[in-house]
Coordinates of C-alpha atoms in Angstrom, one line a residue:
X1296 CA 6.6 55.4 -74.0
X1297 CA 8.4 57.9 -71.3
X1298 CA 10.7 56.4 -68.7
X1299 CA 10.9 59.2 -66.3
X1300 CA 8.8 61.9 -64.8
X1301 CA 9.6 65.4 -64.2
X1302 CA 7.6 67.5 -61.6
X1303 CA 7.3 71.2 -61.8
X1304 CA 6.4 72.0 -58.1
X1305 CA 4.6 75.6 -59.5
X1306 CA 2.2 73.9 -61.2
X1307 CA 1.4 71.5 -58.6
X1308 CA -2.0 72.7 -56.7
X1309 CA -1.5 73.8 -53.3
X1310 CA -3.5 72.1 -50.7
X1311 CA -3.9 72.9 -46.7
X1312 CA -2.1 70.9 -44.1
X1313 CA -1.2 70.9 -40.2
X1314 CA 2.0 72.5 -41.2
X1315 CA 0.5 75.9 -43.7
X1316 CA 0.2 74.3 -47.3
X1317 CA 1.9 71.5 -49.2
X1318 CA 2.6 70.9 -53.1
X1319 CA 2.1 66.8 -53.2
X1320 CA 3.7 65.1 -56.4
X1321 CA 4.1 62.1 -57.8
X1322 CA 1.1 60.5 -56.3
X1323 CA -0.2 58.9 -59.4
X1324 CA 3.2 57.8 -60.6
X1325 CA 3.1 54.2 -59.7
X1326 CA 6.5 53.4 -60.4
X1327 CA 7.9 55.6 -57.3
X1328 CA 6.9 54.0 -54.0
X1329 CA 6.3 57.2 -52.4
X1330 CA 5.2 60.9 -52.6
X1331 CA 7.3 64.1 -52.4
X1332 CA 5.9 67.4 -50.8
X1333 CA 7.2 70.6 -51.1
X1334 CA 5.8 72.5 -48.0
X1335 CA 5.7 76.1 -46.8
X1336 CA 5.3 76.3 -42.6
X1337 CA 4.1 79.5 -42.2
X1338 CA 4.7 79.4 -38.0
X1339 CA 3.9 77.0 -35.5
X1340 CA 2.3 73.4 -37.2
X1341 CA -0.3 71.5 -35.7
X1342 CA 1.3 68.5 -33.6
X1343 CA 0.5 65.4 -35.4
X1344 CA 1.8 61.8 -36.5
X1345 CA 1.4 58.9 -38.6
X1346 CA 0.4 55.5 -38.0
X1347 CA 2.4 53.9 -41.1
X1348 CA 3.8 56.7 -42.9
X1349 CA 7.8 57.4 -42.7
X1350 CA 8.5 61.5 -43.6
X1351 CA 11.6 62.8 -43.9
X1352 CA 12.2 66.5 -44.2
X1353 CA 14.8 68.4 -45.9
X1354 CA 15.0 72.0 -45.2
X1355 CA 15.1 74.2 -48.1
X1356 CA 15.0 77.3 -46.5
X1357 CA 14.3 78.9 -42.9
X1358 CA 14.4 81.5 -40.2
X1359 CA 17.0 81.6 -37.8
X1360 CA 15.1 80.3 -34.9
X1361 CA 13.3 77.5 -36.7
X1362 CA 12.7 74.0 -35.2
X1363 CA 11.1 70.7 -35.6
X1364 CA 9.5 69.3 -32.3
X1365 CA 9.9 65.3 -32.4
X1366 CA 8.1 63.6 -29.2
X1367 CA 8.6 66.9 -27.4
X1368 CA 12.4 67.6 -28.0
X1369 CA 12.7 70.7 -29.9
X1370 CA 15.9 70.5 -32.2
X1371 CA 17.1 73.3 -34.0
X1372 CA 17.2 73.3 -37.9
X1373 CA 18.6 74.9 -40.7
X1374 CA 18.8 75.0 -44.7
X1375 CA 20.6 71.7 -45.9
X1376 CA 18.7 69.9 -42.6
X1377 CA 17.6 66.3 -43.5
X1378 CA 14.7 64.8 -40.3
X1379 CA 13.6 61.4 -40.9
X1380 CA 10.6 61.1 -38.9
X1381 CA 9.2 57.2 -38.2
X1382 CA 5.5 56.1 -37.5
X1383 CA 4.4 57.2 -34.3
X1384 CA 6.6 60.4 -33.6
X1385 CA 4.3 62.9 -32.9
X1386 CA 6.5 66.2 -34.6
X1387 CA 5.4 69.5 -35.8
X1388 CA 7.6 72.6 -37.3
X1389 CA 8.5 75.9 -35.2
X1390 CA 9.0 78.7 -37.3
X1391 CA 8.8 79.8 -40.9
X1392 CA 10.5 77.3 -43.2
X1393 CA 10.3 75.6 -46.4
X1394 CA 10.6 71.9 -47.0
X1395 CA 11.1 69.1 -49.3
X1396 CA 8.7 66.2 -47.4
X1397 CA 9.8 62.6 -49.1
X1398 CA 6.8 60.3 -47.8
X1399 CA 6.8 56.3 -47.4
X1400 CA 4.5 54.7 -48.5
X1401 CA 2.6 57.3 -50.9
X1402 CA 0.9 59.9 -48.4
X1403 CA -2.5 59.2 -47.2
X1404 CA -4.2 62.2 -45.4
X1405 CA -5.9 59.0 -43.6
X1406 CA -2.9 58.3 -41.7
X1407 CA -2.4 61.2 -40.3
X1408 CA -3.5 61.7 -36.2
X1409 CA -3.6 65.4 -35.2
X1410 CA -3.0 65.9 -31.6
X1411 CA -3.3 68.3 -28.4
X1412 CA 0.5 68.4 -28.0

C-alpha cells in the first residue's frame, strides 16, 4: 500500500476561477487536510472571499507591477512572496502572476463570495 502521493500539476485539469484558471490537487487524498492550487492570474481577479476557507499564496512567478488587494490595501508582490489570507478578507490579484494556493480546509467552490469590490 503507498504512503505518499506525488502530484504532477501538468496533468492536473485546468479549471476556471475569479483569478484566470487553477490546477486543484490533492482533493481526493484524505490523508492531507487541505488542497493545493497552482494558479495562473492572467490580469486583474475578480474580488472575492471565503466564509471558512484559509488561502495562502506563494508567488512562483510575476510581473513587476503585480499585487494582491487584501480589504482594499494593495501590497506589492514578488516571486518567493508567501500571503496568508483568513476567512472573510475580501483579496483579489493585480497583475500577471503565477501561484502556489495552499487551501484550509479542502477547497469548496461553495465557499467562495464574489463581490463588487
Amino acid at each position: 500500500m503507498k504512503r505518499f502521493t506525488v502530484v504532477d500539476f501538468d496533468c492536473v485539469a485546468e479549471v476556471p476561477c475569479p483569478c484566470g484558471t487553477s490546477r486543484r490537487a490533492l482533493a481526493d487524498v484524505p490523508e492531507f487536510p487541505g488542497t493545493v492550487h497552482r494558479t495562473t492570474i492572467t490580469g486583474v481577479a475578480q474580488a472575492h472571499f471565503h466564509r471558512r476557507l484559509t488561502e495562502t499564496y506563494y508567488v512562483l512567478e510575476c510581473e513587476p507591477d503585480a499585487a494582491i488587494e487584501l480589504d482594499g490595501q494593495r501590497v506589492a508582490v514578488r516571486s518567493g512572496t508567501c500571503v496568508v489570507i483568513p476567512p472573510g478578507v475580501v483579496h483579489r490579484a493585480l497583475g500577471r502572476m503565477t501561484i502556489l494556493n495552499i487551501v484550509f480546509p479542502k477547497f469548496d467552490p461553495q465557499d467562495e463570495v464574489l463581490t463588487d469590490a
